[in-house]
Coordinates of C-alpha atoms in Angstrom, one line a residue:
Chain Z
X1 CA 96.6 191.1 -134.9
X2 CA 96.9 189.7 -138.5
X3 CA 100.3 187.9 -138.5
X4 CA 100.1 188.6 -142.3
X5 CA 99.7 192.3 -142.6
X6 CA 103.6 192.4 -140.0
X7 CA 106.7 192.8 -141.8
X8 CA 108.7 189.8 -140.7
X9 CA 112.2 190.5 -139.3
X10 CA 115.1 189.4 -141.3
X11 CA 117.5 188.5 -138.5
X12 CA 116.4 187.9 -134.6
X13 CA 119.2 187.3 -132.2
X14 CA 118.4 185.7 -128.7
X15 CA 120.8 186.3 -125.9
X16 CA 120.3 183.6 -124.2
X17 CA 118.6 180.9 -125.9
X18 CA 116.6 178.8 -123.1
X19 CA 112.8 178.2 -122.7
X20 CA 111.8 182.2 -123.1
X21 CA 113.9 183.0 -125.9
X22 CA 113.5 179.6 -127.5
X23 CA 109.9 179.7 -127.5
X24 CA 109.7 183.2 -129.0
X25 CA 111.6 182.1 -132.0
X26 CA 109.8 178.6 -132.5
X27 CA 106.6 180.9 -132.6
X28 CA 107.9 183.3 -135.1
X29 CA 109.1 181.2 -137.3
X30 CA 106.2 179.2 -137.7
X31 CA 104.4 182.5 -138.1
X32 CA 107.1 183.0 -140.9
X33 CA 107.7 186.4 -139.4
X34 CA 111.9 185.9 -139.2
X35 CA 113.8 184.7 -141.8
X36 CA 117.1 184.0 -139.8
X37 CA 117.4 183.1 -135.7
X38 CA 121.0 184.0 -134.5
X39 CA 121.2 182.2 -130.6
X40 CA 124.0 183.6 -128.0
X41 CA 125.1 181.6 -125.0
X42 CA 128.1 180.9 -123.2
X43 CA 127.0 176.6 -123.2
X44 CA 128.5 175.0 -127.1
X45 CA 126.6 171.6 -126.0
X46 CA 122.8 174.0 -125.8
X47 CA 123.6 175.9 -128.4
X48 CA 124.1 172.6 -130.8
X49 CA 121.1 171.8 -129.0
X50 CA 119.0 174.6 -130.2
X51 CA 120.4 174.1 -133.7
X52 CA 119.5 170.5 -133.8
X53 CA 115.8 171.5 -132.5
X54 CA 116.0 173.9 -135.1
X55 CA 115.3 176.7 -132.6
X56 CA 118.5 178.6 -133.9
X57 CA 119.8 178.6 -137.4
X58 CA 123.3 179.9 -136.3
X59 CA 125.2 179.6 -133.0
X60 CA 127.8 182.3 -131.8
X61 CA 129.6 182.7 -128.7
X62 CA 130.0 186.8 -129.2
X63 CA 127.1 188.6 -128.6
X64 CA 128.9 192.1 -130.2
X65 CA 129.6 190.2 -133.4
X66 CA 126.0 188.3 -133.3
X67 CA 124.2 191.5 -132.8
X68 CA 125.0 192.6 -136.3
X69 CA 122.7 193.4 -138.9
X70 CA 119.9 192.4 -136.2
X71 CA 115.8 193.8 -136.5
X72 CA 115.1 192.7 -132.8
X73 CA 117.4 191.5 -129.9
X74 CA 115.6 189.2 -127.4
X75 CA 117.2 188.8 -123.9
X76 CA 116.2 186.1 -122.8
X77 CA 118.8 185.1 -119.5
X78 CA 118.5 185.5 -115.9
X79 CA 118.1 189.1 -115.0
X80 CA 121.6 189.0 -113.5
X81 CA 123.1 188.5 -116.7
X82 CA 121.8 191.1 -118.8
X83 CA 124.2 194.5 -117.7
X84 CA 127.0 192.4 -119.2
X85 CA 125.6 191.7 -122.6
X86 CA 124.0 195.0 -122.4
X87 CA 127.2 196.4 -122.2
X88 CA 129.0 194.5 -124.9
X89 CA 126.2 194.7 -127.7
X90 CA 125.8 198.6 -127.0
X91 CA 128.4 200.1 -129.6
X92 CA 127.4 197.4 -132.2
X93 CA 123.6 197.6 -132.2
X94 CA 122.5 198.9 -135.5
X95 CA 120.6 202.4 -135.1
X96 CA 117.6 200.8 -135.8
X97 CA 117.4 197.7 -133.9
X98 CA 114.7 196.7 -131.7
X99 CA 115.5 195.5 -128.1
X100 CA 113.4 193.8 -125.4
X101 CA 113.9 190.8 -123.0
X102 CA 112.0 188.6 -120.7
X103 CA 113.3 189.3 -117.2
X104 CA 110.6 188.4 -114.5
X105 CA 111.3 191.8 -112.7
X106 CA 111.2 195.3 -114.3
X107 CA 112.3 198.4 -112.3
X108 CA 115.5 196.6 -112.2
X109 CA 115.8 196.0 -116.0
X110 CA 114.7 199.5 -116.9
X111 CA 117.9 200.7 -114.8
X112 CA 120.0 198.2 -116.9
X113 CA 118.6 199.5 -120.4
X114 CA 118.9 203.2 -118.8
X115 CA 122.7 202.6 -117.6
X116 CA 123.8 200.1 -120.8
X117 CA 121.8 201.6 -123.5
X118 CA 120.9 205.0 -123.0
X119 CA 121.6 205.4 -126.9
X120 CA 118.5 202.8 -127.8
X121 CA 116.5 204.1 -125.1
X122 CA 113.1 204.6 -127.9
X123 CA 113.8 201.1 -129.2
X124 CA 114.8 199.5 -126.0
X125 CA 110.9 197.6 -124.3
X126 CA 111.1 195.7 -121.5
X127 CA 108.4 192.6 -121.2
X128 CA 107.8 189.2 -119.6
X129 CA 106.0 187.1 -120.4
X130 CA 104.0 185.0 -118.0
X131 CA 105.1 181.4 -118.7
X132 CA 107.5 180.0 -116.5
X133 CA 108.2 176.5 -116.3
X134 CA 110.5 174.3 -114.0
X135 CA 112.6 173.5 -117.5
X136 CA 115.1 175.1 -118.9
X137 CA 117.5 175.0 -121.5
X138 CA 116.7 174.8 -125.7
X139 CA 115.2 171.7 -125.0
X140 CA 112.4 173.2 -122.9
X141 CA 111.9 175.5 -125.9
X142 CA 108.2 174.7 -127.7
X143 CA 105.6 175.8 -130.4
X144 CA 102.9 177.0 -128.9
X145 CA 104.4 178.3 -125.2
X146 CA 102.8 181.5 -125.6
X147 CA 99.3 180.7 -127.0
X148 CA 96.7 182.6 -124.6
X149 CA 99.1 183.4 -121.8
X150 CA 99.8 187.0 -120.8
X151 CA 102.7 189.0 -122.0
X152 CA 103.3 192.6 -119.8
X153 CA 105.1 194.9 -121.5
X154 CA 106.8 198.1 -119.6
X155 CA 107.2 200.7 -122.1
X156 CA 109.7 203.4 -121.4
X157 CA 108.5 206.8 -122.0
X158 CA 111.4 207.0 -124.3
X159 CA 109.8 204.7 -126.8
X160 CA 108.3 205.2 -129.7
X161 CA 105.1 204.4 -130.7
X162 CA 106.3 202.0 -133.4
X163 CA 108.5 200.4 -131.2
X164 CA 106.0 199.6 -128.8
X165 CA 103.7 198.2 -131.8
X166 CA 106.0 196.1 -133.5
X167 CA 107.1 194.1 -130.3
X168 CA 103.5 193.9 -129.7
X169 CA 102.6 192.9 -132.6
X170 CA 104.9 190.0 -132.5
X171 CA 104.2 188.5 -129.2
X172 CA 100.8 188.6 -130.5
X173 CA 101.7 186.5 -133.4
X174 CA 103.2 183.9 -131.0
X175 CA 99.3 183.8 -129.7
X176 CA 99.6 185.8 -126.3
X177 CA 97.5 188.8 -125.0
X178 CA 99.8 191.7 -124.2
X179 CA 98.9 194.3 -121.4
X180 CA 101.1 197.5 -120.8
X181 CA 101.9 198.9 -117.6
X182 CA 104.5 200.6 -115.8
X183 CA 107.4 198.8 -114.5
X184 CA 106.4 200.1 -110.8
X185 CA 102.9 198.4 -111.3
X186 CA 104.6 195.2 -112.9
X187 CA 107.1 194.5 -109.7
X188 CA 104.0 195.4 -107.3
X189 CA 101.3 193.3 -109.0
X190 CA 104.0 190.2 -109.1
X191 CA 106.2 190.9 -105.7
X192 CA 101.6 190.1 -105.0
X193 CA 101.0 187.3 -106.5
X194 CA 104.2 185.5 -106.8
X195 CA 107.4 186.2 -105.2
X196 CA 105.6 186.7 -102.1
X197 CA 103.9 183.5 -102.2
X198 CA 107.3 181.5 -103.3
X199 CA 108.5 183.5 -100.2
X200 CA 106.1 182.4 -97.7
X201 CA 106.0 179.1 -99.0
X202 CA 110.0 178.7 -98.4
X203 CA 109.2 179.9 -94.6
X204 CA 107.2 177.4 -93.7
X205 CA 108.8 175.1 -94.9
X206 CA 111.8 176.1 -92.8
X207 CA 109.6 176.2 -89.9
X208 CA 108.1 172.6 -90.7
X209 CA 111.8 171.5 -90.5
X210 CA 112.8 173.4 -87.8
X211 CA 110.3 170.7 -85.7
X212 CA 111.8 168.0 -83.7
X213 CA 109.4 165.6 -85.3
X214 CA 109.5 166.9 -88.9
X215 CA 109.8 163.7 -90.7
X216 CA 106.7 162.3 -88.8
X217 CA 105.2 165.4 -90.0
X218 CA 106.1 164.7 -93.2
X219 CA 105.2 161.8 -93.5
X220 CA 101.6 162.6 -92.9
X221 CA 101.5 165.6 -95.4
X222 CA 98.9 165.1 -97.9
X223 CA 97.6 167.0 -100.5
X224 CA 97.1 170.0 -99.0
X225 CA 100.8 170.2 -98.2
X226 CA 101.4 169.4 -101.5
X227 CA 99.8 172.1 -103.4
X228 CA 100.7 174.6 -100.8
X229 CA 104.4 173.6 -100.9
X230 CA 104.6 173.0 -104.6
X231 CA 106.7 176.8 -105.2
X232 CA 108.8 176.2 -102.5
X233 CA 110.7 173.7 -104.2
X234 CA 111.8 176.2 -107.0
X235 CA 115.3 176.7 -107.7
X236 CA 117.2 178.8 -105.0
X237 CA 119.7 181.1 -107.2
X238 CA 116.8 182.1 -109.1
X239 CA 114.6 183.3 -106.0
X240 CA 117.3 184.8 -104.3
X241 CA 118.0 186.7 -107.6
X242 CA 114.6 187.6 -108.0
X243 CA 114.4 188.9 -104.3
X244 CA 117.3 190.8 -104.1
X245 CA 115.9 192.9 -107.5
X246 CA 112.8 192.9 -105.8
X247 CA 113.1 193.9 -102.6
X248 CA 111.2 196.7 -101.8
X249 CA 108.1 195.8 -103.5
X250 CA 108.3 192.3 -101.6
X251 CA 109.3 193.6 -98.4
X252 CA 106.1 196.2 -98.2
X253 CA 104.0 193.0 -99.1
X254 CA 106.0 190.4 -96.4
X255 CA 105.4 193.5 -93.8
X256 CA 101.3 193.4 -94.8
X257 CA 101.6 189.5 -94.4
X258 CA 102.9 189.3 -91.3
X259 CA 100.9 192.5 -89.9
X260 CA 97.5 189.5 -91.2
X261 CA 99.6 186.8 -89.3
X262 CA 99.8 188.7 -86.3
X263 CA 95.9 189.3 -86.3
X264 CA 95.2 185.9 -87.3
X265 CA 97.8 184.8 -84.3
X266 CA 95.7 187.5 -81.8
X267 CA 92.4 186.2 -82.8
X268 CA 93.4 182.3 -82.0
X269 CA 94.7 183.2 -78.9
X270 CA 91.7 184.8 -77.8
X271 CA 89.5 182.3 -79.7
X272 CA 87.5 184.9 -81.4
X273 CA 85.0 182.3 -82.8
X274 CA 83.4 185.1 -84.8
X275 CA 86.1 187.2 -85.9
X276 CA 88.2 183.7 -87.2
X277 CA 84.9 183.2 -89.3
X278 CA 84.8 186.5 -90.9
X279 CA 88.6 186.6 -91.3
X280 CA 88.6 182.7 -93.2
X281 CA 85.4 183.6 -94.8
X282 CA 86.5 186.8 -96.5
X283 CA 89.8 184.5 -97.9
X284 CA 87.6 181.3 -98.9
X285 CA 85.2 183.7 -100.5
X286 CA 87.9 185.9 -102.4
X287 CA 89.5 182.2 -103.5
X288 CA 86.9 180.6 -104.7
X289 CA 85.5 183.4 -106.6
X290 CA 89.4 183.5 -108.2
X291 CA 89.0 179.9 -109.4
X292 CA 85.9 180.5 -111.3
X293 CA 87.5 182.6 -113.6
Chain N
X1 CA 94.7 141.7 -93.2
X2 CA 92.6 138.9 -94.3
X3 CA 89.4 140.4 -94.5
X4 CA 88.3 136.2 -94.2
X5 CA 89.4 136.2 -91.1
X6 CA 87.2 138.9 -89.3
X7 CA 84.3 138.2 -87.9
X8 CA 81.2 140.6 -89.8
X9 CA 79.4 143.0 -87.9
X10 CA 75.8 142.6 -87.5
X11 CA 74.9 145.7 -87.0
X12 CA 76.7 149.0 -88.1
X13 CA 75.7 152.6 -87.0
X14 CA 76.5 155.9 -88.4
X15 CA 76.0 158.8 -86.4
X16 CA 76.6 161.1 -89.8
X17 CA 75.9 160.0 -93.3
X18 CA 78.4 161.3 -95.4
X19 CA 81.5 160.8 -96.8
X20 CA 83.6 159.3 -93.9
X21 CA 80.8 157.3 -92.7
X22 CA 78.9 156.9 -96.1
X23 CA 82.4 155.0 -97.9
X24 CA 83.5 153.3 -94.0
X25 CA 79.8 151.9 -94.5
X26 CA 80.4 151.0 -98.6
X27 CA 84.4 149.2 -98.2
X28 CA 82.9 147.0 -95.2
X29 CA 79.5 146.4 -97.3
X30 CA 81.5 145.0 -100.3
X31 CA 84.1 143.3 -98.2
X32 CA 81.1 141.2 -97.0
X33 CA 81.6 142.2 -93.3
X34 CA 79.1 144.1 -92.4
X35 CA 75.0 142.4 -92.0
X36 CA 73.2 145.9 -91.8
X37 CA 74.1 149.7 -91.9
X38 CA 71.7 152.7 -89.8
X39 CA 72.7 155.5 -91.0
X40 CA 71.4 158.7 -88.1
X41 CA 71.3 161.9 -89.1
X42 CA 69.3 165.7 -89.1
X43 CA 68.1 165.4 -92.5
X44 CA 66.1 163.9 -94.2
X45 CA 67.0 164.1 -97.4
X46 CA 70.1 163.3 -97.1
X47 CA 69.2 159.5 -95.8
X48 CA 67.1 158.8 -98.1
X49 CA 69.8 159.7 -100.4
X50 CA 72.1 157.6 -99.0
X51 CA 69.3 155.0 -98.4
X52 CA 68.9 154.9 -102.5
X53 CA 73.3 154.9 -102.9
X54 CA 72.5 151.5 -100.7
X55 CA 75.7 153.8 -98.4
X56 CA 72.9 152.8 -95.7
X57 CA 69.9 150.1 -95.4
X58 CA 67.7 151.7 -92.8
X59 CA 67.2 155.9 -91.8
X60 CA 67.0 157.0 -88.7
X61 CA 66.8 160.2 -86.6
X62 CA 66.7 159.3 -83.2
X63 CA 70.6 158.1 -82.2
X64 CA 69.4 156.6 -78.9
X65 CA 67.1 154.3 -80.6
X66 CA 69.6 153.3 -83.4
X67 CA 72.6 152.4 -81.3
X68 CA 70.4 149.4 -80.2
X69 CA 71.9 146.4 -80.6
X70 CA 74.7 147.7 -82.6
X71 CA 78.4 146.1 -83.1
X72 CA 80.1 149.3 -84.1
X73 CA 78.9 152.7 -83.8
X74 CA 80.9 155.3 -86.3
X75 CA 80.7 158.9 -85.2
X76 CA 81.1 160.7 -89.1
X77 CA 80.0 164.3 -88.3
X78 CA 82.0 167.7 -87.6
X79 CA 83.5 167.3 -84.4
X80 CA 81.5 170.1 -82.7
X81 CA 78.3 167.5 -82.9
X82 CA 80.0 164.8 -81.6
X83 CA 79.3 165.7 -77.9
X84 CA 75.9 165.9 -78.6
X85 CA 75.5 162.5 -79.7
X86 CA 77.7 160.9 -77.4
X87 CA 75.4 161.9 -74.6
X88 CA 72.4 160.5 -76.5
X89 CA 73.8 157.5 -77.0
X90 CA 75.3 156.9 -74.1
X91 CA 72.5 155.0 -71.7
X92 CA 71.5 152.7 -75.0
X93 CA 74.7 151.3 -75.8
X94 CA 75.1 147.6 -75.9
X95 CA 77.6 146.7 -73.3
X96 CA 80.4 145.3 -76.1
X97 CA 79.4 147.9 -78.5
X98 CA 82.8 149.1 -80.5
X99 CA 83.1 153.1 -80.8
X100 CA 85.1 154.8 -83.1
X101 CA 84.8 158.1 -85.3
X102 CA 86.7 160.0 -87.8
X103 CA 87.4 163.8 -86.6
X104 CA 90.1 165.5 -87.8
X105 CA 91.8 166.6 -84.5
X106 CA 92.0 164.1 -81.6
X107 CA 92.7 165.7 -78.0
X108 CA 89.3 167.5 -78.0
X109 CA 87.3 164.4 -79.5
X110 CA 89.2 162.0 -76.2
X111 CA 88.1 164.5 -74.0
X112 CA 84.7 163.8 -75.2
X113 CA 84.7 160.5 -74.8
X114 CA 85.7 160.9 -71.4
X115 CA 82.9 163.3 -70.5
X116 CA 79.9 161.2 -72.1
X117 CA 81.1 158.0 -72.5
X118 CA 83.4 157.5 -69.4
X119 CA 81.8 153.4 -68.4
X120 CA 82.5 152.6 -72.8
X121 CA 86.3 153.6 -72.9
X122 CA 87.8 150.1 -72.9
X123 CA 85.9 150.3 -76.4
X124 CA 86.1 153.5 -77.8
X125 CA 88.9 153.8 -80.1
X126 CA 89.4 157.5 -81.9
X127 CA 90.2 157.4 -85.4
X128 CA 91.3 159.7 -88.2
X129 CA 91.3 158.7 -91.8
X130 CA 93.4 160.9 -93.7
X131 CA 91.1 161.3 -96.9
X132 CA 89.4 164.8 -97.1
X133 CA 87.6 166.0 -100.0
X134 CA 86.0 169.3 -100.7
X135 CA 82.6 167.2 -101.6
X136 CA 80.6 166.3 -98.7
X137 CA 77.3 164.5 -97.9
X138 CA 76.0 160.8 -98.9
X139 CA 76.7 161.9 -102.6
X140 CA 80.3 161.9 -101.7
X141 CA 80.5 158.4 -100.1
X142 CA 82.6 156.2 -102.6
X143 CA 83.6 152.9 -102.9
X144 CA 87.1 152.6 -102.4
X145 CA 87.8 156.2 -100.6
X146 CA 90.5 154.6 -98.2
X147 CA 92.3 152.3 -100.4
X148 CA 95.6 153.2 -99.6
X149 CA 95.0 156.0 -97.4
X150 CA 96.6 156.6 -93.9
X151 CA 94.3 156.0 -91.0
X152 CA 95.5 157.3 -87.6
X153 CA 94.5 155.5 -84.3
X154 CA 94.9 157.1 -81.3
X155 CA 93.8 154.5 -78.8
X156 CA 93.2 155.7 -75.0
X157 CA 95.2 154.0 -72.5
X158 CA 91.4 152.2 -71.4
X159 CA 91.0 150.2 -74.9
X160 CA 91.0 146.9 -74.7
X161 CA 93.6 144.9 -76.7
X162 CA 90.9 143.2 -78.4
X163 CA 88.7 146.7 -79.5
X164 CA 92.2 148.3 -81.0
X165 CA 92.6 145.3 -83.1
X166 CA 89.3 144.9 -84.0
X167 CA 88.9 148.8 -85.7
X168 CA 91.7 148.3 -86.9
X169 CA 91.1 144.9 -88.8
X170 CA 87.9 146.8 -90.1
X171 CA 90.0 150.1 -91.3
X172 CA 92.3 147.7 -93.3
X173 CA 89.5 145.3 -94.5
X174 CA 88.7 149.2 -96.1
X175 CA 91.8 149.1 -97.7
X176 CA 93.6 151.7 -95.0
X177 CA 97.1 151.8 -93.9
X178 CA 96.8 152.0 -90.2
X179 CA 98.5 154.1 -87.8
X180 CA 98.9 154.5 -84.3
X181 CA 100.3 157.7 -82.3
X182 CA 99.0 159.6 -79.0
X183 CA 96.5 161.7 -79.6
X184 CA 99.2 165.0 -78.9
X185 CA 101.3 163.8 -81.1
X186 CA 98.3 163.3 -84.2
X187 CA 97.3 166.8 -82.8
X188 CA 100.9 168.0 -83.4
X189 CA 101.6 166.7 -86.9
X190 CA 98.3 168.0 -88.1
X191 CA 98.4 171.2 -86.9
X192 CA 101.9 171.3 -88.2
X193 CA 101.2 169.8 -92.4
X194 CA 97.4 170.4 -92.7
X195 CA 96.1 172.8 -90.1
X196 CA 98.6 175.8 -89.9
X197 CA 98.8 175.8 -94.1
X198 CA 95.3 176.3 -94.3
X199 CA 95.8 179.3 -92.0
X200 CA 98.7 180.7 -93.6
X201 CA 97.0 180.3 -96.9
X202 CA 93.6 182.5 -95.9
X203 CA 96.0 185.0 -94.0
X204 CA 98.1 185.6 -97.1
X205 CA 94.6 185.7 -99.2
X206 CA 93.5 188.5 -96.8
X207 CA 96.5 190.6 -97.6
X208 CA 96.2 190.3 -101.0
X209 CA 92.9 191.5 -100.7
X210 CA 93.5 194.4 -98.6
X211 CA 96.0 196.4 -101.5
X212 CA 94.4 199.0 -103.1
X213 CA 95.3 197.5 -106.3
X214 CA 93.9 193.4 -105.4
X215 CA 91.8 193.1 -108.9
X216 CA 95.0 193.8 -110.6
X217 CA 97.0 191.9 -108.5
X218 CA 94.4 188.7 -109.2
X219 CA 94.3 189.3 -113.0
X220 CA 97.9 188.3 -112.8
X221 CA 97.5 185.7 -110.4
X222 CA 98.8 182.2 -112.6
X223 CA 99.8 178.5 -111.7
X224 CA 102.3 179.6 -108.3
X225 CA 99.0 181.4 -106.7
X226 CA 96.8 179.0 -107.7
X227 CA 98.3 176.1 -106.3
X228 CA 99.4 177.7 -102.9
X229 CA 96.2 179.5 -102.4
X230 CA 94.1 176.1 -103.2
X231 CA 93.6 175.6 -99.9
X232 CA 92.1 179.0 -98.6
X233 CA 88.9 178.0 -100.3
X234 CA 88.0 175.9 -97.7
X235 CA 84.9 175.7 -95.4
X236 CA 85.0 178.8 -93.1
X237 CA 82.7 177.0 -89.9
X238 CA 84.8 173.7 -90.7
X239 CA 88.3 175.7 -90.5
X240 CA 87.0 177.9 -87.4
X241 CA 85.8 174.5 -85.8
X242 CA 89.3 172.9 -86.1
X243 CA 91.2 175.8 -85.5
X244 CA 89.5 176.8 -82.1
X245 CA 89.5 172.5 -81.6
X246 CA 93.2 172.3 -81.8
X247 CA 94.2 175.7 -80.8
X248 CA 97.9 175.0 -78.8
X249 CA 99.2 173.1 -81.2
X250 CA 98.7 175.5 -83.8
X251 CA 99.4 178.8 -81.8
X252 CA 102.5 177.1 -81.0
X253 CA 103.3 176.6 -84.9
X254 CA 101.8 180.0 -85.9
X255 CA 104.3 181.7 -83.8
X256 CA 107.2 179.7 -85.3
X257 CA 105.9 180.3 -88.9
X258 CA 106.2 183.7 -87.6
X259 CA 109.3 183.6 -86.3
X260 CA 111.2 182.3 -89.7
X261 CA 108.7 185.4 -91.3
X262 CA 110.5 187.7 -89.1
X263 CA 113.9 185.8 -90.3
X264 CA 113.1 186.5 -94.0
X265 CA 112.2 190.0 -93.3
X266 CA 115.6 190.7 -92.0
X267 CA 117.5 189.1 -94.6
X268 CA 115.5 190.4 -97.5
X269 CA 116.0 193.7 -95.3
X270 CA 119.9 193.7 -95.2
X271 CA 119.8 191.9 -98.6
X272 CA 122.1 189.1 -97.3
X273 CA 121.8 187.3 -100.4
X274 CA 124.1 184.6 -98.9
X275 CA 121.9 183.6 -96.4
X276 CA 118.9 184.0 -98.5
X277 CA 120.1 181.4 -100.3
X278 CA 121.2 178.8 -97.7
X279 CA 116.8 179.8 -96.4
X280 CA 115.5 179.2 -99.6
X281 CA 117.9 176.0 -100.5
X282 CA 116.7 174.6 -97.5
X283 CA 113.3 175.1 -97.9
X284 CA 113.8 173.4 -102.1
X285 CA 115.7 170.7 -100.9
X286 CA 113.0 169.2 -98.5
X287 CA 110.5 169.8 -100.6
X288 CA 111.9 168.3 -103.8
X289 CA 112.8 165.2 -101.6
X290 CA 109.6 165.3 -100.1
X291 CA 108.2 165.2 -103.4
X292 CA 110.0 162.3 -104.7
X293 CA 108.4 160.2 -101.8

């Protein structure tokens, strides 16, 4: 997409105005595709950090009056926080304001924009982007987040085909590939490939602790541990909030894992020499194919 | 250690040339303590690989004939060989010939020694240096390998005072950090932060690849899968081997990695997002301490 050939947005206001939101900003303005970044947030000290960094050109603490005059709203706090300022934008959006966020789960988000902005609904599209970091905060915020990672984007059937262009079109300005599919798919593909995995990787480490010996046994961990264990140290609030908006997409995957634990289990205790190849082979083969991508 | 202060070897023997055996061979060669390395092994190629790397100065493939006269014989293959050569070697040993090797599970290798070399136990001393590596064969042996790296002893009740110091004086000489524990306990710990992760890691690859929509799913995949899956690339007949070799300890930590599973389930279940947080914040708190070791 030709950064050029987009009309740039005179005013984008980020609720919330951390690593996502941050990011998105930096990358539009050096795209010169916004002329003015309003940032929300509920911390004075980050938000006179994000003017500072120059990630924000104005700070405000209301996000009803900030919302004003606005050509795209990002949210861009923890999903948990987003029915509230849902709520308290909704009778000041202007009629045609865009609206889209980056929450890390979708179903869930969808029902916010359903219950909060039914109103919007054509110019409301939910996304996230696929670049988490252990940082947050304006500070965390950079040029250049975005470059060649993915961004999903869950269109409603409400929206219009415009809508769905022009937030396109601008996450493709900030240099990342976009790929639409339905929220359903979204929290399936990711309950796959990374709630579950933060999830399993939290349960064994209980059950590592749970050992009589476990600092002997952690004192021998190497870097096998390490890389295995590296998502369990993630921040607990976050994953719990994720979970719980999750859940049924992660608990049908947790039920698959432990039906494959169970068989692995079965075919140790009947040292199935044969079948414990096939069933290691089919994962090392799968893997290392993955990291040859 | 003062590497000064141990008396060379004349003559060292590797049953194995690769990359225990090969860099064991290397740290001793440059430490100026060992007079002449055999290197045994099934093929060819491979010595006279490790006979150009200098890992080795003389080939051999009969381990009857190379054990002659030896100071130190090194048994550097998968444990599932070792048995093998322990038999072979057994009626040519010199009579205060150290043995040692460096298999990655302990119980089954003493049981070994036992069974073939039951008149040599006051001198064989099991070992396990803690320095895998997905590369394998005399290509792999380094200088340097076990500079700083954990070696474990588990020395049978038999050994001599005099043979446990001695390995032990040669491991450090390597640059090792040396260790001693039962060979239950080594069994325990490993199964516990090496062995069980590499299981849970190809049983969570198999359910990934059992949905419907797995390509998808891997498309996705980013930095959280990659690093907690790293490990199910591994070598099927290595993992089978160790698995099957150390299979009570890990059944016994398979069933409680199940157990917290079954935990999870139910919380995620009744969406007890109390207690999902006190699970996960237990699980991030070891692990970020752990990681600030």
């Amino acid at each position: 997409m030709n950064a050029a050939r987009i009309a740039p947005l005179r005013k984008l206001v980020l609720l919330g105005t951390g690593l996502i939101g941050g990011s998105f900003a930096l990358a539009l303005k050096r795209a010169r595709l916004v002329d003015e970044v309003v940032g929300v947030g509920r911390n004075q000290a980050n938000l006179d950090r994000a003017i500072e960094l120059k990630v924000i050109d104005q700070a405000c603490l209301d996000a009803a009056q900030a919302v004003q005059g606005a050509g795209l709203v990002m949210l861009g706090t923890p999903v948990g926080q987003m029915g509230r300022l849902m709520q308290q934008i909704a009778p000041h959006l202007p009629e045609d304001c865009l609206i889209t966020d980056g929450g890390s789960t979708k179903q869930d988000v969808v029902a916010l924009y359903r219950e909060h902005l039914s109103a919007h609904l054509p110019r409301c599209v939910p996304g996230h982007p696929i670049a988490g970091s252990d940082l947050s905060g304006a500070s965390a915020a950079q040029y250049g987040l975005y470059e060649g990672r993915r961004v999903v984007l869950t269109a409603l059937p409400e929206n219009t085909r415009e809508s769905i262009a022009r937030v396109r079109a601008l996450w493709e300005a900030c240099g990342a590939v976009v790929h639409e599919m339905s929220a359903e798919e979204h929290d399936g593909v990711f309950a796959c490939v990374s709630h579950v995995p933060h999830l399993l990787a939290f349960s064994y480490m209980n059950a590592v602790l749970d050992r009589r010996n476990a600092e002997r046994c952690l004192d021998f961990a190497a870097t096998g541990f390490r890389d295995f264990t590296r998502i369990a140290g993630s921040h607990p609030e976050m994953w719990r909030d994720i979970t719980l908006a999750n859940r049924e997409a992660i608990l049908r995957d947790l039920h698959a894992n432990r039906a494959r634990l169970e068989e692995l289990i079965a075919l140790v205790e009947h040292a199935d020499a044969d079948a414990l190849t096939a069933y290691i082979d089919r994962a090392s083969k799968a893997r290392s194919k993955w990291g040859k991508r």
